[in-house]
Amino acid sequence: MPETGKWQVRWQSAERSARAATRAAVRSVQTAVDATRQTWQATPRQTQQTWRLTAVSAATGLAVAIVAVAASGPWDSGQRTAERAEAAEMDGASGEHHAPEARPAPSAPPVLPALGGRVPGAAGRGAAPAPTDAGLADALAPLLKDPALGPLRTASVLDVAAGREVFGEGQGKAATPASTVKLATAVAALSAFGPDHRIDTTVVLTGKNRLVLVGGGDPTLTARAPRHGAEEQPANLRTLADATARALKKRHLTKISLGYDTAAYSGPVQHPIGPNENIAPVTALMTDEARLDDSEHGTAPRDADPSHTAARTFADLLHDRGITVDGDPEGAKAPKKAARIAAVHSLPLSALVERMLTYSDNDIAEALARQTALASRQPASFAGAGKAVRTALQREHLPLSGAVFEDGSGLDRDDKVTAGLLSRLLLHASSPDHPALRPVVTGLPVAAFTGTLSNRYRGQSAGAGAVRAKTGTLTGVNTLAGTVVDADGRLLTFSFMTTGTTDPQGAQNALDKLASAVANCGCR
């Protein structure tokens, strides 16, 4: 086998060459070490001490740098870079028009001190100088005269530590909030259930060979393959099919009929605005927000009958797992005492609230309003949800004069709230006395970085990264409500509302300037 012989010769030759090179390298290193030792011995003692200090400082500096990078984790420049990339991929939309990019809501940069914590260098909570009413008025009143704003323009700014209003203009006038009404929906849902609540989607056995898929109203239930690398996965119809197939096979059942139960919700499923790419029919059972494309956020064509489609998808998944479904799934009512054989659970309510606010997700908003209705034993309909949200906010002693909740998302123009209520909702959520409401604040988009604010504040250094706010946009309506730490380190909540605008971009820029002015203000 001559080829083998040549290969062996070449290998042996290479081995010899490698050994020779290694010996030469060792001799070279040894020579360098000897030379260094001789130089050291010939060096004066004072110079040796200087060299020692230099070497120790360099090693210490390197260690500190390594520890700092490790400790900074996601808050270091890598996170900032990721957030800028996230923002660059957004489509520049705000309010009800969201980014199509299918990504989980990113974390906000650490530009704000922890709510309820101490400002660096301060003696305690609220030790930073408080802005004065007159100082804020001097900064904000001229900006409220911007001609880009509509004839109705209202504002409210509150000092979180003091719990009082430090600026107001028309703050008691009710106006159309658009998507900022989601702040009310979020506070109501969290106060009703707490941040750890999860929504179940279940499968029950109602007869010898009869299953019913029961929707609990999870707005993030998915039928797509799980995303790799995601820390938390939404409830998945595939996981539910896996568990159901295992349970059936243990019972030696491989052929069943399937029904689906959407009775958790009542009333019309269609939002009053009619079929719209901003929202799916509101039903207790759907997957992927009834989107007919592969998007996760923003506008998309929607399935007209998402419950039936979800049930058919579930039947197909069961078939792939060796279970035959006889006939087409039909609407059904599961008996209360039916045996549950499988279930999946939504992400915690805290995560649903954050996602809703970051991306202004209308489907999640309507689902959370209905969940609030279920908690207060109201009909889980548009009307019942509105009553339940109002009741929940009344229990929190929030100012509801003039407030009207026709839906949970803000798509309905008949919704009405005041700037004073919006800023109070944020004050309530920022208070250390209400830790269960903290997702309302942590879910707010960050100016120039995340969610519906990713493409705003780019030219406003005072606001970029410092303003965290919920946007609201309908034709002729622009609102902005959020939190900011001012130039002195004082945490403030704010809300700015305007109605009757004819220049949407100009009105949006005017609101952004108002929020940036609060961020830049020492205002004493």
XYZ file of N, CA, C and O in Angstrom, residues 53-67:
60
model
N 5.998 48.008 41.774
C 4.747 48.749 41.917
C 3.998 48.844 40.595
O 2.776 48.728 40.530
N 4.755 49.066 39.523
C 4.127 49.168 38.202
C 3.456 47.860 37.822
O 2.317 47.819 37.326
N 4.171 46.741 38.068
C 3.602 45.441 37.717
C 2.354 45.137 38.534
O 1.344 44.644 38.015
N 2.397 45.442 39.855
C 1.238 45.194 40.704
C 0.055 46.043 40.268
O -1.094 45.587 40.199
N 0.299 47.318 39.931
C -0.785 48.207 39.494
C -1.426 47.708 38.223
O -2.643 47.717 38.067
N -0.563 47.258 37.285
C -1.110 46.758 36.020
C -1.968 45.528 36.247
O -3.066 45.391 35.687
N -1.483 44.605 37.101
C -2.254 43.393 37.365
C -3.561 43.711 38.063
O -4.622 43.159 37.750
N -3.495 44.661 39.028
C -4.708 45.048 39.748
C -5.721 45.688 38.815
O -6.920 45.401 38.854
N -5.229 46.569 37.967
C -6.127 47.224 37.005
C -6.799 46.225 36.092
O -7.994 46.327 35.805
N -6.029 45.240 35.621
C -6.619 44.220 34.759
C -7.683 43.431 35.501
O -8.773 43.163 34.970
N -7.416 43.081 36.763
C -8.397 42.326 37.538
C -9.667 43.131 37.758
O -10.780 42.621 37.635
N -9.506 44.420 38.099
C -10.680 45.272 38.313
C -11.499 45.376 37.048
O -12.730 45.326 37.058
N -10.812 45.519 35.902
C -11.534 45.622 34.635
C -12.324 44.363 34.348
O -13.478 44.412 33.922
N -11.691 43.209 34.616
C -12.390 41.944 34.366
C -13.611 41.824 35.264
O -14.702 41.453 34.827
N -13.449 42.161 36.562
C -14.576 42.087 37.496
C -15.678 43.053 37.095
O -16.869 42.735 37.136
